[in-house]
Amino acid sequence: MASGGRVGITDVAKRAGVSVTTVSHVLSSRRPVAEATRQKVLRVIEELDYRPNEVARSMRVQRTSTVGLVVPNISHPFYTAAARGLEDALRPEGYHCIVTSTDADRDVERDAVRQLLSRVDGFVISGADKRTEDIQPILDAKLPLVMLGADIPGPGFDVVTNADFESGSLAAQHMLERGHRRIAFITAEDDFAAGARRVEGYRSALDKAGLSTEASLVIRAAASLEGGAKALANLRKLAEPPDAVICVSDVMAIGAMYAAREAGLRIPEDVAVMGFDDTEAAALVAPPLTTMATASRDHGRKAGELILRRIQDGTADVEPQRVVFPAKLIQRESTLGRWRGLLRVLPGRERRLLARLG
Amino acid sequence: MASGGRVGITDVAKRAGVSVTTVSHVLSSRRPVAEATRQKVLRVIEELDYRPNEVARSMRVQRTSTVGLVVPNISHPFYTAAARGLEDALRPEGYHCIVTSTDADRDVERDAVRQLLSRVDGFVISGADKRTEDIQPILDAKLPLVMLGADIPGPGFDVVTNADFESGSLAAQHMLERGHRRIAFITAEDDFAAGARRVEGYRSALDKAGLSTEASLVIRAAASLEGGAKALANLRKLAEPPDAVICVSDVMAIGAMYAAREAGLRIPEDVAVMGFDDTEAAALVAPPLTTMATASRDHGRKAGELILRRIQDGTADVEPQRVVFPAKLIQRESTLGRWRGLLRVLPGRERRLLARLG
DNA sequence: ATGAAAGCGCTAACAG
DNA sequence: CTGTTAGCGCTTTCAT
C-alpha cells in the first residue's frame, strides 16, 4: 500500500498479480484485456476500495477536468444562476467548476486567474466591463475562455450575452403600447456595459415612436433599493413627471416602487414601473413587477457548452462564437392599467386585480 | 521549454544557470538563497513568464489547496451566501472551492463525493438530513469534513448550524408579546432537520406561555410560494382561524401573505406573518416581512475556518466542534400593530406606517 | 493479451 | 549556499 495509507494503482496490480498497465487499461478500456484478468482486477479494486488519484491523472494527461468561474460576486442572483447553468453543462462531461468571487476588484481578479491558470482547462469569466489586459494571461496560456455579458468580441474567446439593446427597446415599447408618453429610465451609477446598451435600446424605441428623449428623463443612481427610491423621488420633482419608469435592474425598480407608494402614487395607474433581470423578488413584490428577463441559468449553461467545445477542439483553431440571448418580457401587474384589452387574455389573478381597480 | 509549449521549472533553471532545487527554493523561501542568485532566478522567471504547475505541485505535496462544497442547489439563497462565506475564509489561505449541486439527489451526491475525493483536501457538505452512509467515504478516506445545518454530531467532523429550536421559540415569543394567542406554524412537507427543530421551539414557547398547541395549528405544505398560500387558505377554514402565522421559510411566508391579501385580510392587523432566513425578498415585499435571520454567509465562513483547521492539524486528532449560530429576530412590518409601545422606538418608516394605521 | 519503463513538473531528502 | 536524485500515482509508448 502506498505510504500515505491510500491505495494506489500499484497496490491493485500487485494483489491482482498483473502489471499496473493492465489495471490502467481495465479502468480506461483503451485496449482489450482478457475477460478473466479484467474480472480479477475489478474484484481487487472492489476489495481494496481503490479509486484512481485524479491529481496524478491530471498531471499525466495534462487535463484537469475543471473550469474556473470568475465572477464579481457569486451571491448575486445572476451569477448564482449562471453558476448553476455552468454546472449543468459540465457535469455530464465529468467536469467540475472552481468558483471565485472578485468583488469587482481587478487585483483580486488577476490573482485568481493567475492561481487558477494551471489548475483548470478553461475559464468562464464575467465582470462588468472587461478589458483585454485582464484576460491576456489566459489567452497567452492558450487556455479556452468564455466571457459572460461582455461587450468586446473575440478573437480567442467566445461571448455569451444578452440582447440588451433589444431588451431596452422592448421595455420602452411595452410602455408605449400602454399609452405612456413620458417614460423615464433609471440606470446605475457604476455603469456596466449591459446597462448602457439597455439605455440605448430605450432611446432608440422612443426615437422611432417620434418622441424626443428628454435628457432629464434618464437619470443615474446607486444600484440599490435606496438608489431606485431616490431616483424616483427626483423624477417626481420634474415640472412634468413621468407616468412610466423603466429601471435597469429589478432591485432598483423595487426601490422606485417604494418611493412611489410613499408619495401616494398608485402603481401602475399613476406610474407604471418595470425592471430588468426577473429576479425572484420581482414576482413577490406588490404589485408584482413587470420585467425584462435574463435567462441567467441558460447563459451559464451555454458558456459551459462553449468552453467544453473549446477544450475538446483545442482552443486555437476554434472560430469565436458570440451567443446572444433574446430579450423576453415578463408581464406582471406593475405595468397594467392602460390597455384594457388585456382583461381578455390575462390569467385569473391579474384579471381580478384589474377588475378591482375598476 | 517543456514539450507542450508551457514553461517548466527546468526551463527556468537552465536559463538561470542554476538547479531546479534553487528555483524551487527561490519560490518557496524554504531555504536561503544567495541574493544574487535569487535576483537572477526571479528575472528569468519574469522573462519566461513562468508560473509553477499547481497540479504537479499538488501531486508532490499531496495537497490540492481545494475544498469541495456539496450542496443541494447552489442557486438557493442560503447556499449561495454560504458559498460566498466559505470563499471568504479560504481565499486568504490560498484555498479554492469546487462547487457541486446535487439537487438533493443521493446518487448525484455520492458520485460527486467519489469524484472529488482525490481532488480536494476536505469537504463542506450540506444536505437536508444527512445519514452516516452518505459521508462514510469521506471519513474512510480520512478527509476533513464539515457539515452545514446537520443534526447529527461527529465524531470525525465538525458541524455548523443554526439555533433552530431557539429560533422557533423566539419567533413564537415575538408573536406572544404582540398579544397573539392563536399562533399557527406552517412548515415544509419535505421536512428537513432544521425545520423540525423550529417547530419544536415554537411548541416549547407556547407551552411555557401556558397555551396548548393545537395540532390543527401546525400544518405542512410544499416549500414554495404556492405552498404557503395554500396553507394559509387552509388555516382560514378552521372554526377559529389564527391571528398570527409563522412560516418555516420566507418564501412560504410571502406566499401566505398573498393568500391573506386575497382573502381581504390586513397584515399585520388581521393576521401577523413571520418567516425564516431573512432572504433578500423579505425586505422587499409589502409589508416588509419580519423574519428570523440565518447568517448564511457566516455559516459558510465558519465552515471554512473549521475545515482549514482540520486540514492543517490533520483530521484525526481534532476534537469535533459544533458551532451553533444564535437566533436573531429581524423586526419588520408584518408583525406590528399590537404593541403600541413600539411607536417610541421604531425608525421613521415603521412609525409612519403605524401612525397611518391609527 | 500483457509488461517494463519513461516521464508529466514539482519538492525534499541527502550530499556536498 | 547549491546540486543530484528519488519519487508523488498515473498513462502510454514500445516491446514481447
XYZ file of C-alpha atoms (C1' of nucleotides) in Angstrom:
748
model
C 0.000 0.000 0.000
C 1.193 3.492 -0.794
C 2.915 5.197 2.096
C 0.132 7.610 2.965
C -2.318 4.818 3.627
C -4.092 5.462 0.375
C -4.448 2.619 -2.072
C -2.597 3.198 -5.328
C -2.699 1.515 -8.681
C 0.424 -0.474 -7.857
C -1.275 -1.988 -4.832
C -4.061 -3.186 -7.051
C -1.615 -4.533 -9.614
C 0.375 -6.449 -7.051
C -2.611 -8.009 -5.392
C -4.174 -8.938 -8.713
C -0.906 -10.349 -9.953
C -0.840 -8.139 -13.049
C 1.028 -5.043 -14.146
C -0.132 -1.513 -13.484
C -0.542 -1.172 -17.209
C -3.249 -3.765 -17.175
C -5.038 -2.208 -14.252
C -4.959 1.121 -16.031
C -6.436 -0.430 -19.142
C -9.142 -2.226 -17.243
C -10.180 1.170 -15.984
C -9.895 3.096 -19.211
C -10.859 0.352 -21.684
C -8.286 1.801 -24.008
C -7.067 -1.595 -25.027
C -8.558 -5.074 -24.714
C -7.995 -7.088 -21.563
C -8.749 -10.776 -21.208
C -12.082 -11.186 -19.515
C -10.657 -13.329 -16.720
C -7.966 -10.760 -15.968
C -10.486 -7.976 -16.109
C -12.741 -9.669 -13.599
C -9.892 -10.334 -11.263
C -8.683 -6.752 -11.400
C -12.158 -5.422 -10.848
C -12.584 -7.665 -7.851
C -9.365 -6.463 -6.312
C -10.344 -2.843 -6.976
C -13.531 -3.527 -5.115
C -11.786 -5.280 -2.258
C -9.245 -2.556 -1.806
C -11.791 0.188 -2.429
C -9.332 1.648 -4.885
C -10.060 4.965 -6.521
C -7.644 6.474 -9.032
C -5.854 9.582 -7.897
C -7.234 12.289 -10.126
C -4.413 14.666 -9.467
C -1.836 12.209 -10.700
C -4.053 11.505 -13.642
C -4.421 15.186 -14.411
C -0.719 15.603 -14.337
C -0.114 12.767 -16.701
C -2.806 13.598 -19.231
C -2.360 17.348 -18.862
C -6.028 17.888 -18.287
C -7.728 18.795 -15.016
C -11.387 18.361 -15.961
C -12.032 21.599 -14.161
C -13.039 25.034 -15.332
C -12.659 28.244 -13.408
C -15.648 30.509 -12.965
C -14.597 34.032 -12.085
C -17.397 36.460 -11.272
C -17.804 39.651 -9.269
C -19.912 38.005 -6.607
C -21.310 34.516 -6.592
C -24.100 35.580 -4.292
C -25.594 37.957 -6.844
C -28.658 36.211 -8.267
C -27.464 36.467 -11.850
C -24.127 34.796 -11.208
C -25.629 32.227 -8.915
C -27.978 31.077 -11.596
C -25.229 31.221 -14.185
C -23.034 29.056 -11.960
C -25.805 26.514 -11.759
C -26.199 26.521 -15.516
C -22.482 26.058 -15.951
C -22.631 23.082 -13.627
C -25.499 21.664 -15.649
C -23.359 21.691 -18.757
C -20.163 20.457 -17.118
C -21.408 17.553 -15.041
C -22.303 15.192 -17.895
C -18.761 15.566 -19.224
C -17.250 14.873 -15.824
C -16.075 18.420 -15.434
C -16.043 20.436 -12.250
C -16.104 24.091 -11.551
C -13.990 26.224 -9.235
C -15.808 29.384 -8.257
C -14.143 32.662 -7.404
C -15.737 35.956 -6.441
C -13.665 39.036 -7.143
C -15.891 41.748 -5.711
C -15.172 43.504 -8.989
C -11.670 44.103 -7.710
C -9.197 43.949 -10.520
C -6.317 42.824 -8.362
C -8.295 40.033 -6.832
C -9.341 39.000 -10.272
C -5.826 38.993 -11.613
C -4.641 36.913 -8.671
C -7.489 34.491 -9.038
C -6.741 33.986 -12.693
C -3.038 33.511 -12.044
C -3.705 30.983 -9.343
C -6.103 29.005 -11.434
C -4.151 29.145 -14.644
C -2.503 25.784 -14.092
C -5.424 24.197 -12.280
C -8.146 24.497 -14.875
C -8.709 23.620 -18.508
C -10.566 26.817 -19.238
C -12.177 29.919 -17.845
C -15.638 31.391 -17.766
C -15.300 34.993 -16.747
C -17.746 37.724 -16.102
C -17.040 41.198 -14.949
C -18.651 44.498 -15.518
C -16.542 45.667 -18.381
C -13.553 43.573 -19.230
C -10.547 44.952 -20.943
C -8.101 42.946 -22.914
C -5.341 43.162 -20.328
C -7.463 41.344 -17.791
C -7.815 38.283 -19.898
C -4.475 38.364 -21.644
C -2.792 35.840 -19.335
C -5.483 33.347 -20.208
C -5.060 33.888 -23.912
C -1.298 33.789 -23.533
C -1.567 30.430 -21.856
C -3.713 29.361 -24.790
C -6.467 28.412 -22.424
C -10.078 28.297 -23.563
C -12.105 31.305 -22.455
C -15.754 32.289 -22.488
C -16.854 35.747 -21.389
C -20.263 36.321 -19.847
C -22.055 39.543 -20.631
C -19.060 41.074 -22.308
C -19.239 43.728 -24.928
C -15.919 43.048 -26.587
C -15.720 40.384 -29.268
C -13.026 37.721 -29.701
C -10.693 36.611 -31.182
C -9.567 33.834 -28.950
C -12.678 33.512 -26.876
C -16.436 33.188 -27.037
C -19.004 35.555 -25.628
C -22.374 34.790 -24.087
C -24.516 37.807 -23.567
C -27.963 39.245 -23.512
C -29.774 41.199 -26.226
C -29.559 44.259 -24.036
C -30.236 46.839 -26.700
C -33.260 44.941 -27.892
C -34.270 44.394 -24.314
C -34.203 48.109 -23.504
C -36.047 48.814 -26.683
C -38.787 46.272 -25.932
C -39.197 47.646 -22.446
C -39.801 51.097 -23.886
C -42.179 49.723 -26.499
C -44.121 47.947 -23.795
C -44.652 51.247 -22.042
C -45.534 52.987 -25.300
C -48.141 50.356 -26.114
C -49.783 51.004 -22.795
C -50.215 54.619 -23.754
C -47.374 56.106 -21.752
C -45.594 59.023 -23.351
C -43.342 60.334 -20.611
C -41.174 57.332 -19.985
C -38.175 57.704 -17.694
C -35.158 55.413 -17.417
C -33.317 54.916 -14.131
C -29.892 53.452 -14.645
C -26.962 52.557 -12.390
C -24.109 54.847 -11.482
C -21.378 52.296 -11.933
C -22.452 51.869 -15.471
C -21.848 48.410 -16.757
C -21.806 47.639 -20.443
C -25.146 45.873 -20.403
C -26.791 48.845 -18.697
C -25.517 51.262 -21.302
C -26.877 49.075 -24.070
C -30.260 48.941 -22.387
C -30.438 52.712 -22.237
C -29.562 52.928 -25.896
C -32.303 50.493 -26.782
C -34.767 52.564 -24.804
C -33.680 55.732 -26.600
C -33.965 54.099 -29.958
C -37.516 52.936 -29.263
C -38.621 56.394 -28.225
C -36.975 57.872 -31.297
C -38.848 55.501 -33.538
C -42.070 56.476 -31.833
C -41.320 60.050 -32.715
C -40.756 61.046 -29.113
C -37.765 63.124 -28.276
C -35.798 61.575 -25.402
C -35.508 64.305 -22.849
C -32.180 64.186 -21.080
C -33.864 64.807 -17.748
C -35.807 61.574 -18.067
C -32.691 59.419 -17.976
C -31.135 59.529 -14.541
C -28.474 57.655 -12.643
C -28.491 56.354 -9.110
C -26.795 53.797 -6.922
C -27.522 50.221 -7.953
C -29.616 49.540 -4.890
C -33.045 49.738 -3.374
C -32.241 53.172 -1.979
C -30.813 54.323 -5.294
C -34.007 53.418 -7.082
C -36.084 55.169 -4.448
C -34.064 58.364 -4.622
C -34.137 58.380 -8.389
C -37.902 58.166 -8.405
C -38.164 60.943 -5.873
C -36.012 63.101 -8.117
C -38.109 62.321 -11.142
C -41.163 63.464 -9.217
C -39.647 66.901 -8.909
C -39.649 67.469 -12.647
C -42.039 70.087 -13.973
C -43.698 67.297 -15.878
C -43.022 63.998 -14.046
C -43.027 60.692 -15.934
C -46.004 58.374 -15.954
C -43.776 55.375 -16.538
C -40.371 54.385 -15.212
C -38.022 51.719 -16.502
C -35.258 50.699 -14.115
C -32.079 48.983 -15.202
C -32.463 46.297 -12.535
C -35.250 44.751 -10.526
C -33.793 45.844 -7.253
C -33.789 49.485 -8.347
C -37.288 49.085 -9.700
C -38.486 47.809 -6.369
C -36.858 50.764 -4.675
C -38.653 53.047 -7.075
C -41.928 51.336 -6.255
C -41.399 52.032 -2.574
C -40.782 55.690 -3.241
C -43.831 55.881 -5.445
C -46.007 54.374 -2.750
C -44.603 56.762 -0.173
C -45.544 59.614 -2.484
C -49.081 58.297 -2.618
C -48.864 57.161 -6.211
C -50.705 54.093 -7.360
C -48.865 51.535 -9.462
C -49.490 51.162 -12.320
C -52.291 53.720 -12.620
C -50.294 56.781 -11.667
C -46.910 55.473 -12.595
C -46.015 52.212 -14.312
C -42.759 50.540 -13.313
C -40.510 47.992 -14.999
C -37.263 46.301 -14.072
C -34.661 44.030 -15.646
C -33.492 40.504 -14.769
C -36.626 38.820 -13.476
C -35.064 38.105 -10.129
C -37.052 36.111 -7.623
C -38.108 39.243 -5.796
C -39.784 40.609 -8.912
C -42.590 38.104 -8.655
C -43.001 38.646 -4.949
C -43.390 42.378 -4.525
C -46.699 44.131 -4.542
C -47.694 44.718 -7.226
C -45.647 42.023 -8.943
C -43.081 43.659 -11.167
C -43.071 43.572 -14.938
C -39.502 42.918 -16.006
C -37.227 42.002 -18.884
C -35.965 38.521 -18.103
C -32.371 37.459 -18.299
C -32.055 33.725 -18.694
C -29.090 33.576 -16.361
C -29.022 29.827 -15.927
C -29.129 29.426 -19.686
C -26.268 31.868 -20.000
C -24.194 29.690 -17.725
C -25.214 26.522 -19.488
C -24.326 27.942 -22.874
C -20.998 29.154 -21.539
C -20.375 25.609 -20.345
C -21.113 24.161 -23.760
C -18.835 26.638 -25.441
C -15.952 26.112 -23.053
C -16.225 22.346 -23.431
C -16.173 22.732 -27.182
C -13.016 24.786 -26.954
C -11.402 22.385 -24.525
C -12.147 19.433 -26.727
C -11.238 21.009 -30.049
C -8.179 22.806 -28.762
C -8.743 26.474 -28.391
C -6.544 27.748 -31.199
C -8.462 26.687 -34.242
C -11.956 27.359 -32.927
C -13.875 30.156 -34.511
C -15.006 32.668 -31.876
C -18.692 32.458 -31.197
C -20.999 35.114 -29.880
C -24.226 33.851 -28.363
C -26.858 36.450 -27.692
C -29.910 35.529 -25.679
C -33.085 37.222 -26.850
C -34.933 39.762 -24.794
C -38.022 38.452 -23.064
C -40.773 40.426 -21.437
C -42.272 39.102 -18.213
C -45.600 40.841 -17.966
C -46.865 41.364 -14.448
C -49.001 43.878 -12.660
C -46.729 46.862 -12.312
C -47.435 47.919 -15.900
C -51.102 47.244 -16.463
C -53.918 49.708 -16.306
C -53.891 51.323 -19.689
C -54.564 48.684 -22.214
C -57.961 47.444 -21.157
C -57.959 44.801 -23.850
C -55.669 42.865 -21.591
C -58.637 41.863 -19.498
C -59.488 39.246 -22.064
C -56.156 37.484 -22.051
C -54.933 37.744 -18.528
C -54.758 34.881 -16.045
C -57.096 34.917 -13.088
C -55.175 36.836 -10.547
C -54.238 39.733 -12.769
C -57.781 39.954 -14.080
C -59.215 40.140 -10.617
C -56.765 42.858 -9.734
C -57.685 44.870 -12.781
C -61.364 44.457 -12.040
C -60.810 45.691 -8.539
C -59.154 48.787 -9.907
C -62.348 49.468 -11.834
C 10.989 24.523 -22.894
C 8.658 21.753 -21.892
C 7.108 19.932 -24.783
C 3.631 21.406 -24.557
C 4.938 24.916 -25.019
C 4.476 25.643 -21.349
C 7.429 26.864 -19.366
C 8.525 24.482 -16.635
C 10.812 24.833 -13.683
C 13.656 23.150 -15.578
C 13.480 25.792 -18.283
C 13.932 28.438 -15.655
C 16.767 26.534 -14.027
C 18.631 26.060 -17.295
C 18.277 29.634 -18.394
C 19.305 30.961 -14.977
C 22.201 28.554 -14.812
C 21.110 27.010 -11.546
C 19.447 23.798 -10.435
C 15.729 23.284 -10.213
C 16.155 22.956 -6.494
C 17.325 26.525 -6.276
C 14.471 27.772 -8.386
C 12.059 25.893 -6.191
C 13.563 27.436 -3.101
C 13.523 30.915 -4.504
C 9.809 30.430 -4.922
C 9.107 28.798 -1.608
C 11.708 30.539 0.566
C 12.102 27.275 2.368
C 15.831 27.604 2.458
C 18.131 30.580 1.998
C 19.332 31.507 -1.473
C 22.160 33.947 -2.203
C 20.663 37.290 -3.055
C 22.428 37.457 -6.417
C 21.133 34.032 -7.389
C 17.716 34.915 -6.186
C 17.585 38.040 -8.305
C 18.768 36.222 -11.356
C 16.207 33.490 -10.942
C 13.454 35.978 -10.392
C 14.485 37.841 -13.522
C 14.380 34.698 -15.603
C 11.008 33.774 -14.134
C 9.770 37.173 -15.206
C 11.294 36.869 -18.668
C 9.847 33.463 -19.289
C 6.572 34.332 -17.592
C 6.969 31.153 -15.632
C 4.215 30.014 -13.320
C 4.538 26.834 -11.313
C 2.285 24.000 -12.326
C -0.061 23.614 -9.392
C -1.155 20.156 -10.376
C 2.372 18.819 -10.267
C 2.855 20.626 -7.011
C -0.329 19.131 -5.576
C 0.813 15.720 -6.552
C 4.172 16.131 -4.950
C 2.988 17.677 -1.684
C -0.181 15.614 -1.506
C -2.276 18.665 -1.021
C -4.628 20.277 -3.532
C -5.458 23.524 -1.755
C -9.030 22.916 -2.739
C -12.129 22.036 -0.787
C -15.311 20.577 -2.183
C -18.601 22.260 -1.404
C -21.502 19.893 -1.928
C -24.969 21.392 -1.560
C -28.463 20.634 -2.802
C -28.576 23.677 -5.043
C -26.089 26.471 -5.252
C -28.740 28.829 -6.532
C -30.747 28.638 -3.312
C -30.086 31.884 -1.429
C -28.853 30.127 1.686
C -26.221 28.055 -0.088
C -25.183 30.908 -2.300
C -24.395 33.055 0.681
C -22.726 30.148 2.430
C -20.553 29.559 -0.620
C -19.513 33.178 -0.509
C -18.640 32.909 3.157
C -16.645 29.780 2.504
C -14.712 31.624 -0.171
C -14.080 34.458 2.276
C -12.406 32.054 4.661
C -10.500 30.077 2.052
C -9.019 32.821 -0.088
C -6.533 34.197 2.463
C -5.100 30.716 2.824
C -4.784 30.251 -0.900
C -7.538 27.689 -0.978
C -10.138 27.274 -3.683
C -13.544 25.785 -3.700
C -15.176 23.353 -6.111
C -18.935 23.689 -6.027
C -21.373 20.885 -6.726
C -25.157 20.962 -6.657
C -26.833 17.649 -6.034
C -30.491 18.612 -6.344
C -30.866 16.657 -3.119
C -30.336 13.509 -5.183
C -28.456 10.926 -3.186
C -26.885 9.279 -6.201
C -25.644 12.543 -7.589
C -24.226 13.335 -4.210
C -22.457 10.031 -3.883
C -20.952 10.424 -7.350
C -19.875 13.963 -6.623
C -18.150 12.927 -3.446
C -16.429 9.999 -5.145
C -15.212 12.177 -7.953
C -13.871 14.829 -5.663
C -12.357 12.506 -3.116
C -8.901 12.680 -4.649
C -9.156 16.265 -5.847
C -9.829 18.090 -2.607
C -8.320 18.364 0.836
C -11.668 18.421 2.563
C -15.402 18.657 2.194
C -18.089 21.059 3.297
C -21.377 19.298 2.862
C -24.916 20.322 3.347
C -27.994 18.324 2.677
C -31.384 18.137 4.193
C -30.780 15.313 6.576
C -27.507 13.508 6.208
C -27.053 9.970 7.250
C -23.773 8.378 8.120
C -23.577 6.294 4.967
C -23.534 9.397 2.810
C -20.417 10.737 4.394
C -18.689 7.470 5.177
C -16.413 7.530 2.110
C -15.074 10.861 3.239
C -14.392 9.643 6.728
C -12.900 6.434 5.345
C -10.525 8.491 3.260
C -9.646 10.368 6.435
C -10.555 13.608 4.764
C -11.612 16.618 6.793
C -15.340 17.235 6.785
C -17.662 19.968 7.968
C -21.406 19.574 7.801
C -23.690 22.551 7.342
C -27.021 22.554 9.121
C -26.719 18.954 10.162
C -28.400 17.495 13.155
C -26.045 14.620 13.732
C -22.907 15.196 15.751
C -19.358 13.978 14.972
C -17.071 12.179 15.597
C -14.780 12.801 12.699
C -16.307 16.018 11.508
C -17.496 19.430 12.614
C -20.969 20.835 12.367
C -22.058 24.401 11.678
C -25.686 25.022 12.279
C -28.332 27.398 13.393
C -30.028 27.658 16.772
C -33.205 26.444 15.167
C -35.010 25.440 18.302
C -34.264 28.766 19.914
C -35.149 30.479 16.693
C -38.571 28.858 16.519
C -39.083 29.637 20.147
C -38.187 33.303 19.727
C -40.489 33.609 16.759
C -43.356 32.329 18.854
C -42.436 34.608 21.750
C -42.396 37.566 19.390
C -45.960 36.800 18.410
C -46.981 36.249 22.020
C -45.530 39.606 23.057
C -47.640 41.260 20.439
C -50.722 39.839 22.056
C -51.405 36.990 19.680
C -52.795 33.839 21.196
C -53.768 31.727 18.227
C -50.408 31.307 16.550
C -50.123 28.888 13.649
C -46.965 27.341 12.229
C -46.661 26.484 8.535
C -43.835 24.068 7.851
C -42.479 22.280 4.793
C -43.566 18.888 3.554
C -40.101 17.577 2.829
C -39.240 18.109 6.412
C -35.639 18.982 6.912
C -33.979 18.712 10.292
C -33.793 22.455 10.823
C -37.497 22.815 10.122
C -38.414 20.180 12.664
C -36.315 21.918 15.299
C -38.020 25.207 14.569
C -41.414 23.671 15.098
C -40.278 22.214 18.394
C -39.026 25.580 19.540
C -42.371 27.113 18.662
C -44.209 24.413 20.615
C -41.990 24.887 23.606
C -42.605 28.635 23.689
C -46.362 28.176 23.544
C -46.179 25.570 26.276
C -44.273 27.923 28.510
C -46.868 30.585 27.903
C -49.456 28.137 29.130
C -51.074 27.772 25.737
C -51.890 24.341 24.492
C -50.504 23.789 20.987
C -53.434 22.682 18.939
C -52.418 20.120 16.361
C -54.538 21.848 13.746
C -52.440 24.971 14.030
C -49.303 23.254 12.756
C -49.675 22.390 9.107
C -47.470 21.213 6.292
C -47.295 22.409 2.726
C -44.938 22.451 -0.230
C -41.837 24.553 0.346
C -42.911 27.194 -2.118
C -44.892 30.360 -2.618
C -47.901 28.309 -3.584
C -47.472 26.005 -0.645
C -47.501 28.927 1.748
C -50.581 30.358 0.107
C -52.497 27.099 0.272
C -51.541 26.561 3.854
C -52.888 29.928 4.844
C -56.092 29.311 2.961
C -56.490 26.076 4.878
C -55.865 27.774 8.184
C -58.632 30.222 7.367
C -61.080 27.366 7.221
C -60.603 26.490 10.866
C -63.500 27.158 13.186
C -61.232 29.599 14.959
C -58.567 30.816 12.490
C -55.173 32.026 13.743
C -54.375 35.686 14.163
C -50.678 35.027 13.636
C -48.780 32.720 11.322
C -45.141 31.676 11.492
C -43.769 30.108 8.327
C -40.686 27.931 8.226
C -39.205 29.925 5.341
C -39.531 33.405 3.915
C -40.756 32.181 0.604
C -43.636 30.313 2.247
C -44.360 33.343 4.388
C -44.626 35.519 1.326
C -46.985 33.014 -0.226
C -49.065 33.145 2.914
C -49.137 36.927 2.727
C -50.515 36.745 -0.801
C -53.252 34.421 0.284
C -54.080 36.647 3.226
C -54.380 39.664 0.969
C -56.595 37.759 -1.421
C -58.842 36.911 1.482
C -59.107 40.577 2.322
C -57.064 40.316 5.500
C -54.837 43.155 6.564
C -51.269 42.371 7.615
C -50.438 42.621 10.468
C -53.741 43.894 11.887
C -55.850 40.881 10.958
C -53.080 38.367 10.734
C -49.420 38.797 11.591
C -46.894 36.871 9.499
C -43.305 35.789 10.086
C -40.748 33.892 8.069
C -37.292 32.387 8.497
C -33.970 33.105 6.768
C -34.121 36.829 6.083
C -33.753 36.344 2.370
C -33.485 39.410 0.185
C -37.135 39.205 -0.751
C -38.189 39.537 2.881
C -37.193 43.181 2.964
C -38.860 43.902 -0.341
C -42.371 42.578 -0.019
C -45.257 44.664 1.167
C -45.437 44.845 4.065
C -41.796 44.007 4.716
C -41.588 40.652 6.417
C -40.494 40.065 9.985
C -38.202 37.075 9.929
C -35.695 35.030 11.907
C -32.349 35.647 10.252
C -29.939 32.934 9.290
C -26.433 34.287 8.935
C -25.769 32.126 5.911
C -22.568 33.822 4.859
C -21.238 33.466 8.385
C -22.154 29.814 8.334
C -20.021 29.360 5.249
C -17.184 31.378 6.674
C -17.176 29.387 9.882
C -17.257 26.155 7.928
C -14.229 27.408 6.030
C -12.335 28.139 9.207
C -13.146 24.740 10.625
C -12.176 22.859 7.516
C -8.882 24.721 7.299
C -8.197 23.893 10.899
C -8.789 20.236 10.206
C -6.701 20.298 7.064
C -3.820 21.920 8.846
C -3.944 19.865 12.005
C -4.649 16.604 10.299
C -8.194 15.484 10.708
C -7.666 12.526 13.022
C -6.676 14.191 16.240
C -9.015 17.159 16.020
C -11.802 17.306 18.510
C -15.157 17.605 16.742
C -16.641 21.037 17.050
C -20.241 22.083 16.866
C -20.818 25.737 16.057
C -24.336 26.998 16.575
C -25.290 30.431 15.328
C -27.722 32.254 17.571
C -31.235 33.079 16.538
C -31.795 36.673 15.501
C -35.064 38.433 15.006
C -35.379 40.878 12.132
C -38.332 43.034 13.069
C -40.241 44.473 10.140
C -43.791 45.489 9.443
C -45.578 42.193 9.006
C -45.832 41.737 12.782
C -46.579 45.147 14.200
C -49.874 46.524 15.337
C -50.362 45.158 18.815
C -47.655 46.502 20.956
C -48.246 50.217 20.785
C -45.208 50.936 22.877
C -43.233 50.269 19.758
C -44.125 53.706 18.491
C -41.472 55.155 20.726
C -38.575 53.062 19.483
C -39.310 52.473 15.845
C -37.398 54.060 12.982
C -39.169 56.601 10.807
C -40.804 54.485 8.220
C -42.318 51.968 10.575
C -43.559 54.745 12.821
C -45.274 56.469 9.963
C -46.905 53.230 8.944
C -48.171 52.605 12.431
C -49.476 56.133 12.674
C -51.329 55.664 9.431
C -52.985 52.576 10.822
C -54.363 54.721 13.618
C -3.002 -10.071 -24.359
C 0.364 -8.252 -21.257
C 4.584 -5.764 -19.218
C 8.617 -2.622 -18.488
C 9.825 1.707 -18.265
C 9.756 6.566 -19.323
C 8.167 10.505 -17.824
C 4.176 14.605 -16.540
C 6.544 19.084 -13.195
C 7.390 19.534 -8.921
C 9.548 19.138 -3.835
C 12.569 17.440 -0.413
C 15.872 14.398 1.453
C 20.576 13.860 1.194
C 25.041 15.210 -0.113
C 28.359 18.254 -0.821
C 24.761 28.209 -0.366
C 23.764 24.859 -4.055
C 23.078 20.427 -6.702
C 21.697 15.388 -7.524
C 18.227 12.418 -7.288
C 14.224 9.884 -5.952
C 9.812 9.735 -6.205
C 4.240 11.590 -5.920
C 0.446 7.956 -8.985
C -0.765 7.745 -13.177
C -0.832 6.879 -18.677
C 1.320 5.399 -22.651
C 4.710 4.255 -25.870
C 7.436 0.359 -27.132
C 8.379 -4.406 -26.624
C 7.257 -9.076 -26.197
